[in-house]
Amino acid sequence: MMRCAVRGGGAHVVIGERRSPSSSSPGSGRSVVRMSEGRGGLCCGGVRSRAADLAGLEMGRPSAGAAGLFRSTRYGRVRATASADPEDIPSDKLQAKSSGSVLPYVGVACLGAILFGYHLGVVNGALEYLSKDLGIAENAVLQGWVVSTTLAGATVGSFTGGALADKLGRTRTFILDAIPLAVGAFLSATAQDVRTMIIGRLLAGIGIGISSALVPLYISEISPTEIRGALGTINQLFICIGILAALVAGLPLAQNPAWWRTMFGISIVPSILLALGMAVSPESPRWLFQQGKISQAEAAIKKLYGKEKVTEVMYDLKASGQGSNEPDANWFDLFSKRYWKVVSVGAALFLLQQLAGINAVVYYSTSVFRSAGIASDVAASALVGAANVFGHHDCIFTDGQAREEEPSHNKLFWNGGVDV
């Protein structure tokens, strides 16, 4: 027999109740599905509920009538439900408190952002001194090549970083990225001619181009909801910190003109630390899940958040994977009618940022201050870098609050998105 009763907005469903003639005990040979305190349920025609209803699912002894309804109880999956709903997560799992911490791994990833800023800003104070040593003090064109080659390399790296991350994984791409970063820094520090210097700057540029795509991607994919707003914008802050570190590193130049080689060589250390740190950091659970490596994804989640969060995060990844029906986009889609307004606004913001002259400040502020008659030109540039850091800190704090106030819909991750 089957009974279906509604009690206070919930449903009490008994499926396939079966008693033997010799036993009248209520629990004998019976399978029960209970949905307590829900917002309504659908009975006699398929079982479908929200998180509060799903939390009340109870299975008694298996019987022929109920066994066909349930395929797996590992993530609370119900066969009658066509696809996983992001909100169909057991309430006891939603309330589980994370026992892990992602901050150490975010810190390792931010070494890539620091190196990005450092390689951009290191040439600011060092340009005059390296030009004298390399014999290009009177050649403004070659000086421009030394400065701009890094940006050319970064352009190449930024186009390849995402593809490498999708193919090799996030952590292995970080380790691979450390190679051009370290080799480029070494060649720049030991250069005896302008050709070697340009090659070194080009390699360093490729490295920071890859990290510019990889750092925010990795951070967004491992960030829990409650601190996603702050961590999602921390990449830009650490880029500014890297620029400031490069400007501060130039302070001894006035007393030691050969110090510029040490300035370039210093960046080898964080490059090595980045590779070593990523060797022990967990892979992105989202990437592992997309590759079908379920057990490895569960191990990464346990390492990042603790074993209490495994079911919740796996449910979220499954729901996001089943809920995506749109085909993969390509570069030409950016110019379609659907996206051209958004792309135009984003491109205009970056164009105006460049036309504002910030690059001239980052690369040539020391020369500008020197031309203006300021004796402590490197120190003045360091103050500009400090103002840049504090300005981005205020913007990140405000933006982080706004992000954390946005409804998350029980989503633990962004879909690998990077903010403009």
Coordinates of N, CA, C and O in Angstrom, one line a residue, residues 124-266:
N124 N 62.5 50.5 -13.2 CA 62.4 51.9 -12.9 C 63.6 52.5 -12.4 O 64.2 53.5 -13.0
G125 N 64.1 52.0 -11.3 CA 65.3 52.6 -10.7 C 66.6 52.2 -11.3 O 67.6 52.9 -11.3
A126 N 66.6 51.0 -11.9 CA 67.8 50.3 -12.4 C 68.2 50.8 -13.9 O 69.3 50.6 -14.3
L127 N 67.2 51.4 -14.6 CA 67.4 51.7 -16.0 C 68.7 52.5 -16.3 O 69.5 52.2 -17.1
E128 N 68.8 53.6 -15.5 CA 70.0 54.5 -15.7 C 71.3 53.7 -15.5 O 72.3 53.9 -16.3
Y129 N 71.4 52.9 -14.5 CA 72.6 52.3 -14.1 C 73.0 51.1 -15.1 O 74.1 50.9 -15.4
L130 N 71.9 50.3 -15.4 CA 72.2 49.2 -16.4 C 72.5 49.7 -17.7 O 73.3 49.1 -18.5
S131 N 72.0 50.9 -18.1 CA 72.3 51.5 -19.4 C 73.7 51.9 -19.5 O 74.4 51.7 -20.6
K132 N 74.3 52.4 -18.4 CA 75.7 52.7 -18.4 C 76.6 51.5 -18.5 O 77.6 51.4 -19.3
D133 N 76.2 50.4 -17.8 CA 77.0 49.2 -17.8 C 76.9 48.5 -19.1 O 77.9 47.8 -19.6
L134 N 75.8 48.5 -19.8 CA 75.6 47.8 -21.0 C 75.9 48.7 -22.3 O 75.8 48.2 -23.4
G135 N 76.3 49.9 -22.1 CA 76.7 50.8 -23.2 C 75.6 51.3 -24.0 O 75.7 51.6 -25.2
I136 N 74.4 51.5 -23.4 CA 73.2 52.0 -24.2 C 72.7 53.3 -23.5 O 71.5 53.7 -23.7
A137 N 73.6 54.0 -22.8 CA 73.2 55.2 -22.1 C 72.6 56.3 -23.0 O 71.8 57.1 -22.7
E138 N 73.2 56.3 -24.2 CA 72.8 57.4 -25.2 C 71.8 56.9 -26.2 O 71.5 57.6 -27.2
N139 N 71.3 55.6 -26.1 CA 70.4 55.0 -27.0 C 69.1 54.8 -26.4 O 68.8 53.8 -25.7
A140 N 68.2 55.8 -26.6 CA 66.9 55.7 -26.0 C 66.0 54.6 -26.5 O 65.2 54.0 -25.8
V141 N 66.3 54.2 -27.8 CA 65.5 53.1 -28.4 C 65.8 51.8 -27.7 O 64.8 51.1 -27.4
L142 N 67.1 51.5 -27.5 CA 67.4 50.2 -26.9 C 66.9 50.3 -25.4 O 66.5 49.2 -24.9
Q143 N 67.0 51.4 -24.8 CA 66.4 51.5 -23.4 C 64.9 51.2 -23.4 O 64.4 50.5 -22.5
G144 N 64.3 51.7 -24.4 CA 62.8 51.4 -24.6 C 62.6 49.9 -24.8 O 61.6 49.3 -24.3
W145 N 63.5 49.2 -25.5 CA 63.4 47.8 -25.7 C 63.5 47.0 -24.4 O 62.8 46.1 -24.2
V146 N 64.5 47.4 -23.6 CA 64.7 46.8 -22.3 C 63.4 46.9 -21.5 O 63.0 45.9 -20.8
V147 N 62.8 48.0 -21.5 CA 61.6 48.2 -20.7 C 60.4 47.5 -21.3 O 59.7 46.8 -20.6
S148 N 60.2 47.6 -22.6 CA 58.9 47.1 -23.2 C 58.9 45.6 -23.6 O 57.9 45.0 -23.8
T149 N 60.1 45.0 -23.6 CA 60.2 43.6 -24.0 C 59.4 42.7 -23.0 O 58.8 41.7 -23.3
T150 N 59.4 43.1 -21.7 CA 58.7 42.4 -20.7 C 57.2 42.4 -21.0 O 56.5 41.4 -20.9
L151 N 56.7 43.5 -21.5 CA 55.3 43.6 -21.8 C 54.9 42.7 -23.1 O 53.9 42.1 -23.1
A152 N 55.9 42.6 -24.0 CA 55.7 41.8 -25.2 C 55.6 40.3 -24.8 O 54.8 39.5 -25.2
G153 N 56.5 39.9 -23.9 CA 56.5 38.6 -23.4 C 55.2 38.3 -22.5 O 54.7 37.2 -22.6
A154 N 54.8 39.3 -21.8 CA 53.6 39.1 -21.0 C 52.4 38.9 -21.9 O 51.5 38.1 -21.5
T155 N 52.3 39.5 -23.0 CA 51.2 39.3 -24.0 C 51.2 37.9 -24.4 O 50.1 37.3 -24.5
V156 N 52.3 37.3 -24.8 CA 52.4 35.9 -25.2 C 52.0 35.0 -24.1 O 51.2 34.1 -24.3
G157 N 52.5 35.3 -22.9 CA 52.2 34.4 -21.7 C 50.8 34.4 -21.3 O 50.2 33.4 -21.0
S158 N 50.1 35.6 -21.4 CA 48.7 35.7 -21.0 C 47.8 34.9 -22.0 O 46.8 34.4 -21.6
F159 N 48.2 34.8 -23.2 CA 47.4 34.0 -24.2 C 47.6 32.5 -24.0 O 46.7 31.7 -24.3
T160 N 48.7 32.1 -23.5 CA 49.0 30.7 -23.3 C 48.7 30.2 -21.9 O 48.5 29.0 -21.7
G161 N 48.6 31.1 -20.9 CA 48.5 30.6 -19.5 C 47.2 29.9 -19.3 O 47.2 28.8 -18.6
G162 N 46.1 30.3 -19.8 CA 44.8 29.7 -19.6 C 44.8 28.3 -20.2 O 44.3 27.3 -19.6
A163 N 45.3 28.2 -21.4 CA 45.3 26.9 -22.1 C 46.2 25.9 -21.4 O 45.8 24.7 -21.3
L164 N 47.3 26.3 -20.9 CA 48.2 25.4 -20.1 C 47.6 25.0 -18.9 O 47.7 23.8 -18.5
A165 N 46.9 25.9 -18.2 CA 46.2 25.6 -16.9 C 45.1 24.5 -17.1 O 44.9 23.6 -16.3
D166 N 44.4 24.6 -18.2 CA 43.3 23.7 -18.5 C 43.9 22.3 -18.9 O 43.3 21.3 -18.6
K167 N 45.0 22.3 -19.6 CA 45.6 21.0 -20.0 C 46.4 20.3 -18.9 O 46.3 19.1 -18.7
L168 N 47.2 21.1 -18.2 CA 48.2 20.5 -17.3 C 47.7 20.5 -15.8 O 48.2 19.8 -15.0
G169 N 46.7 21.4 -15.6 CA 46.3 21.6 -14.2 C 46.9 22.9 -13.7 O 47.9 23.4 -14.2
R170 N 46.3 23.4 -12.6 CA 46.8 24.7 -12.1 C 48.2 24.7 -11.4 O 49.1 25.5 -11.7
T171 N 48.4 23.7 -10.5 CA 49.6 23.6 -9.8 C 50.8 23.3 -10.7 O 51.9 23.9 -10.6
R172 N 50.6 22.4 -11.6 CA 51.7 22.0 -12.5 C 52.1 23.2 -13.5 O 53.3 23.4 -13.8
T173 N 51.1 24.0 -13.8 CA 51.4 25.2 -14.7 C 52.2 26.2 -13.9 O 53.1 26.9 -14.4
F174 N 51.8 26.3 -12.6 CA 52.6 27.2 -11.7 C 54.1 26.8 -11.7 O 55.0 27.6 -11.8
I175 N 54.3 25.5 -11.5 CA 55.7 25.0 -11.4 C 56.4 25.2 -12.8 O 57.6 25.6 -12.8
L176 N 55.7 25.0 -13.9 CA 56.3 25.2 -15.2 C 56.6 26.7 -15.4 O 57.6 27.1 -15.9
D177 N 55.7 27.6 -14.8 CA 55.8 29.0 -15.0 C 57.1 29.5 -14.3 O 57.6 30.6 -14.6
A178 N 57.5 28.8 -13.2 CA 58.6 29.3 -12.4 C 59.9 29.2 -13.3 O 60.9 29.9 -12.9
I179 N 59.9 28.4 -14.3 CA 61.2 28.3 -15.1 C 61.5 29.5 -15.9 O 62.6 30.1 -15.7
P180 N 60.6 30.1 -16.7 CA 61.0 31.4 -17.4 C 61.2 32.5 -16.4 O 62.0 33.4 -16.7
L181 N 60.4 32.5 -15.3 CA 60.6 33.6 -14.3 C 62.0 33.5 -13.7 O 62.7 34.6 -13.6
A182 N 62.5 32.4 -13.3 CA 63.8 32.3 -12.7 C 64.9 32.4 -13.8 O 65.9 33.2 -13.5
V183 N 64.8 31.8 -14.9 CA 65.8 31.9 -16.0 C 65.9 33.4 -16.5 O 67.0 33.9 -16.7
G184 N 64.7 34.0 -16.7 CA 64.7 35.4 -17.1 C 65.4 36.3 -16.1 O 66.2 37.2 -16.5
A185 N 65.1 36.1 -14.8 CA 65.8 36.9 -13.8 C 67.3 36.7 -13.8 O 68.1 37.7 -13.6
F186 N 67.7 35.5 -13.9 CA 69.1 35.1 -13.9 C 69.9 35.8 -15.1 O 70.9 36.4 -15.0
L187 N 69.3 35.7 -16.3 CA 69.9 36.3 -17.5 C 70.0 37.8 -17.3 O 71.0 38.4 -17.7
S188 N 68.9 38.4 -16.8 CA 69.0 39.9 -16.6 C 70.0 40.3 -15.6 O 70.7 41.3 -15.8
A189 N 70.2 39.5 -14.6 CA 71.1 39.9 -13.5 C 72.6 39.7 -14.0 O 73.5 40.4 -13.5
T190 N 72.8 38.8 -14.9 CA 74.2 38.5 -15.3 C 74.5 39.0 -16.7 O 75.6 38.7 -17.2
A191 N 73.6 39.8 -17.3 CA 73.8 40.2 -18.7 C 75.0 41.1 -18.8 O 75.3 42.0 -18.0
Q192 N 75.8 40.8 -19.9 CA 77.0 41.6 -20.2 C 76.8 42.5 -21.5 O 77.6 43.3 -21.8
D193 N 75.6 42.2 -22.1 CA 75.3 43.0 -23.3 C 73.8 43.2 -23.4 O 73.0 42.5 -22.7
V194 N 73.3 44.1 -24.2 CA 71.9 44.4 -24.2 C 71.1 43.3 -24.8 O 69.9 43.1 -24.4
R195 N 71.7 42.4 -25.7 CA 70.9 41.3 -26.2 C 70.5 40.3 -25.1 O 69.4 39.9 -25.1
T196 N 71.4 40.0 -24.3 CA 71.1 39.0 -23.2 C 70.1 39.6 -22.2 O 69.2 38.9 -21.8
M197 N 70.2 40.9 -22.0 CA 69.2 41.6 -21.1 C 67.8 41.5 -21.7 O 66.9 41.2 -21.0
I198 N 67.7 41.8 -23.0 CA 66.4 41.7 -23.7 C 65.8 40.3 -23.6 O 64.6 40.1 -23.4
I199 N 66.7 39.3 -23.9 CA 66.2 37.9 -23.8 C 65.7 37.6 -22.4 O 64.6 37.0 -22.2
G200 N 66.5 38.0 -21.4 CA 66.0 37.8 -20.0 C 64.7 38.5 -19.7 O 63.9 37.9 -19.0
R201 N 64.6 39.7 -20.1 CA 63.3 40.4 -19.9 C 62.2 39.8 -20.6 O 61.0 39.8 -20.1
L202 N 62.4 39.3 -21.8 CA 61.4 38.6 -22.6 C 60.9 37.3 -21.9 O 59.7 37.1 -21.7
L203 N 61.8 36.5 -21.4 CA 61.4 35.3 -20.6 C 60.7 35.6 -19.3 O 59.7 35.0 -19.0
A204 N 61.2 36.7 -18.6 CA 60.5 37.1 -17.4 C 59.1 37.6 -17.8 O 58.1 37.3 -17.0
G205 N 58.9 38.2 -18.9 CA 57.6 38.7 -19.3 C 56.7 37.6 -19.6 O 55.5 37.6 -19.3
I206 N 57.2 36.5 -20.3 CA 56.3 35.3 -20.5 C 55.9 34.7 -19.2 O 54.7 34.3 -19.1
G207 N 56.8 34.7 -18.3 CA 56.4 34.1 -17.0 C 55.3 34.9 -16.3 O 54.4 34.3 -15.7
I208 N 55.5 36.2 -16.3 CA 54.5 37.0 -15.5 C 53.1 37.1 -16.3 O 52.1 37.3 -15.7
G209 N 53.2 36.9 -17.7 CA 52.0 36.8 -18.4 C 51.2 35.5 -18.1 O 50.0 35.6 -17.9
I210 N 51.9 34.4 -17.9 CA 51.2 33.2 -17.5 C 50.6 33.4 -16.1 O 49.5 33.0 -15.8
S211 N 51.4 33.9 -15.2 CA 50.9 34.1 -13.8 C 49.7 35.1 -13.8 O 48.9 35.0 -12.9
S212 N 49.7 36.1 -14.7 CA 48.6 37.0 -14.6 C 47.2 36.3 -14.9 O 46.2 36.8 -14.4
A213 N 47.2 35.3 -15.7 CA 46.0 34.5 -15.9 C 45.8 33.4 -14.9 O 44.7 33.1 -14.5
L214 N 46.9 32.9 -14.3 CA 46.8 31.7 -13.5 C 46.5 32.1 -12.0 O 45.7 31.3 -11.4
V215 N 47.1 33.1 -11.5 CA 46.9 33.5 -10.1 C 45.4 33.7 -9.7 O 44.9 33.1 -8.8
P216 N 44.7 34.6 -10.4 CA 43.3 34.8 -10.0 C 42.5 33.6 -10.3 O 41.5 33.4 -9.6
L217 N 42.8 32.8 -11.3 CA 42.0 31.6 -11.6 C 42.1 30.6 -10.4 O 41.1 30.1 -9.9
Y218 N 43.4 30.4 -10.0 CA 43.6 29.4 -8.9 C 42.9 29.9 -7.6 O 42.3 29.1 -6.9
I219 N 43.1 31.2 -7.3 CA 42.6 31.7 -6.0 C 41.1 31.6 -6.0 O 40.4 31.2 -5.1
S220 N 40.4 31.9 -7.2 CA 39.0 31.9 -7.2 C 38.4 30.5 -7.1 O 37.4 30.3 -6.5
E221 N 39.2 29.5 -7.6 CA 38.7 28.1 -7.5 C 38.9 27.4 -6.2 O 38.3 26.4 -5.9
I222 N 39.8 28.0 -5.4 CA 39.9 27.4 -4.0 C 39.4 28.2 -2.9 O 39.4 27.8 -1.8
S223 N 38.8 29.3 -3.2 CA 38.3 30.3 -2.2 C 36.9 29.8 -1.7 O 36.0 29.7 -2.5
P224 N 36.7 29.7 -0.4 CA 35.4 29.4 0.1 C 34.5 30.6 0.1 O 35.0 31.8 0.0
T225 N 33.2 30.4 0.2 CA 32.3 31.5 0.0 C 32.4 32.6 0.9 O 32.4 33.8 0.6
E226 N 32.7 32.3 2.2 CA 32.7 33.3 3.2 C 33.8 34.3 3.1 O 33.7 35.4 3.6
I227 N 34.9 34.0 2.4 CA 36.0 34.9 2.2 C 36.4 35.1 0.8 O 37.4 35.6 0.4
R228 N 35.5 34.7 -0.1 CA 35.7 34.8 -1.5 C 35.9 36.3 -2.0 O 36.7 36.6 -2.8
G229 N 35.1 37.2 -1.4 CA 35.2 38.6 -1.8 C 36.6 39.2 -1.6 O 37.1 39.9 -2.4
A230 N 37.1 38.9 -0.4 CA 38.5 39.5 -0.1 C 39.6 38.8 -0.9 O 40.4 39.5 -1.5
L231 N 39.5 37.5 -1.0 CA 40.5 36.8 -1.8 C 40.4 37.0 -3.3 O 41.4 36.9 -4.0
G232 N 39.2 37.2 -3.8 CA 39.1 37.4 -5.2 C 39.7 38.6 -5.8 O 40.0 38.7 -7.0
T233 N 40.0 39.6 -4.9 CA 40.6 40.8 -5.4 C 42.1 41.0 -4.8 O 42.7 42.1 -5.1
I234 N 42.6 40.0 -4.1 CA 43.9 40.2 -3.5 C 45.0 40.1 -4.5 O 46.1 40.6 -4.2
N235 N 44.7 39.6 -5.7 CA 45.8 39.5 -6.7 C 46.3 40.9 -7.1 O 47.5 41.1 -7.2
Q236 N 45.4 41.8 -7.3 CA 45.8 43.2 -7.7 C 46.6 43.8 -6.6 O 47.6 44.6 -6.8
L237 N 46.2 43.6 -5.3 CA 47.0 44.2 -4.2 C 48.4 43.7 -4.2 O 49.4 44.5 -4.0
F238 N 48.6 42.4 -4.4 CA 50.0 41.9 -4.4 C 50.8 42.3 -5.6 O 52.0 42.3 -5.5
I239 N 50.1 42.6 -6.7 CA 50.9 43.1 -7.8 C 51.5 44.5 -7.4 O 52.6 44.8 -7.7
C240 N 50.6 45.3 -6.8 CA 51.1 46.6 -6.3 C 52.2 46.5 -5.2 O 53.1 47.3 -5.2
I241 N 52.1 45.5 -4.4 CA 53.1 45.2 -3.4 C 54.4 44.8 -4.1 O 55.5 45.3 -3.7
G242 N 54.3 44.1 -5.2 CA 55.5 43.7 -6.0 C 56.2 44.9 -6.6 O 57.4 45.1 -6.6
I243 N 55.4 45.8 -7.1 CA 55.9 47.1 -7.7 C 56.6 47.9 -6.6 O 57.7 48.4 -6.8
L244 N 56.0 48.0 -5.4 CA 56.6 48.7 -4.3 C 57.9 48.1 -3.9 O 58.9 48.8 -3.6
A245 N 57.9 46.7 -3.8 CA 59.2 46.1 -3.4 C 60.3 46.3 -4.4 O 61.5 46.5 -4.0
A246 N 60.0 46.4 -5.7 CA 61.0 46.7 -6.7 C 61.5 48.1 -6.5 O 62.8 48.4 -6.7
L247 N 60.7 49.1 -6.2 CA 61.1 50.5 -6.0 C 61.9 50.6 -4.8 O 62.9 51.3 -4.8
V248 N 61.5 49.9 -3.7 CA 62.3 50.0 -2.5 C 63.7 49.3 -2.7 O 64.7 49.8 -2.1
A249 N 63.7 48.2 -3.4 CA 65.0 47.5 -3.7 C 66.0 48.4 -4.4 O 67.2 48.2 -4.3
G250 N 65.5 49.5 -5.0 CA 66.5 50.4 -5.7 C 67.1 51.4 -4.9 O 67.9 52.2 -5.3
L251 N 66.7 51.5 -3.6 CA 67.3 52.5 -2.7 C 68.8 52.5 -2.6 O 69.4 53.6 -2.5
P252 N 69.5 51.4 -2.5 CA 70.9 51.4 -2.4 C 71.7 51.8 -3.7 O 72.9 51.8 -3.7
L253 N 71.0 52.0 -4.8 CA 71.7 52.3 -6.0 C 72.6 53.5 -6.0 O 73.6 53.6 -6.6
A254 N 72.2 54.5 -5.2 CA 73.0 55.8 -5.1 C 74.4 55.5 -4.6 O 75.4 56.1 -5.0
Q255 N 74.5 54.6 -3.6 CA 75.8 54.2 -3.0 C 76.5 53.1 -3.8 O 77.7 53.0 -3.7
N256 N 75.7 52.3 -4.5 CA 76.3 51.1 -5.1 C 75.7 51.0 -6.5 O 74.7 50.3 -6.7
P257 N 76.3 51.6 -7.5 CA 75.7 51.6 -8.9 C 75.6 50.2 -9.5 O 74.8 50.0 -10.4
A258 N 76.4 49.2 -9.0 CA 76.3 47.8 -9.5 C 75.1 47.1 -8.8 O 74.9 45.9 -9.2
W259 N 74.4 47.7 -7.9 CA 73.3 47.1 -7.2 C 72.2 46.6 -8.1 O 71.4 45.7 -7.8
W260 N 72.1 47.2 -9.3 CA 71.0 46.8 -10.2 C 71.0 45.3 -10.6 O 69.9 44.7 -10.8
R261 N 72.2 44.7 -10.6 CA 72.2 43.3 -10.9 C 71.6 42.5 -9.7 O 70.9 41.5 -9.9
T262 N 71.9 42.9 -8.5 CA 71.2 42.3 -7.4 C 69.7 42.4 -7.4 O 69.0 41.5 -7.0
M263 N 69.3 43.6 -7.8 CA 67.8 43.8 -7.9 C 67.1 42.8 -8.8 O 66.1 42.3 -8.5
F264 N 67.8 42.5 -10.0 CA 67.2 41.5 -10.8 C 67.3 40.1 -10.3 O 66.4 39.3 -10.4
G265 N 68.5 39.9 -9.6 CA 68.7 38.5 -9.1 C 67.8 38.2 -7.9 O 67.5 37.0 -7.7
I266 N 67.4 39.2 -7.2 CA 66.5 38.9 -6.0 C 65.3 38.1 -6.4 O 64.8 37.2 -5.7

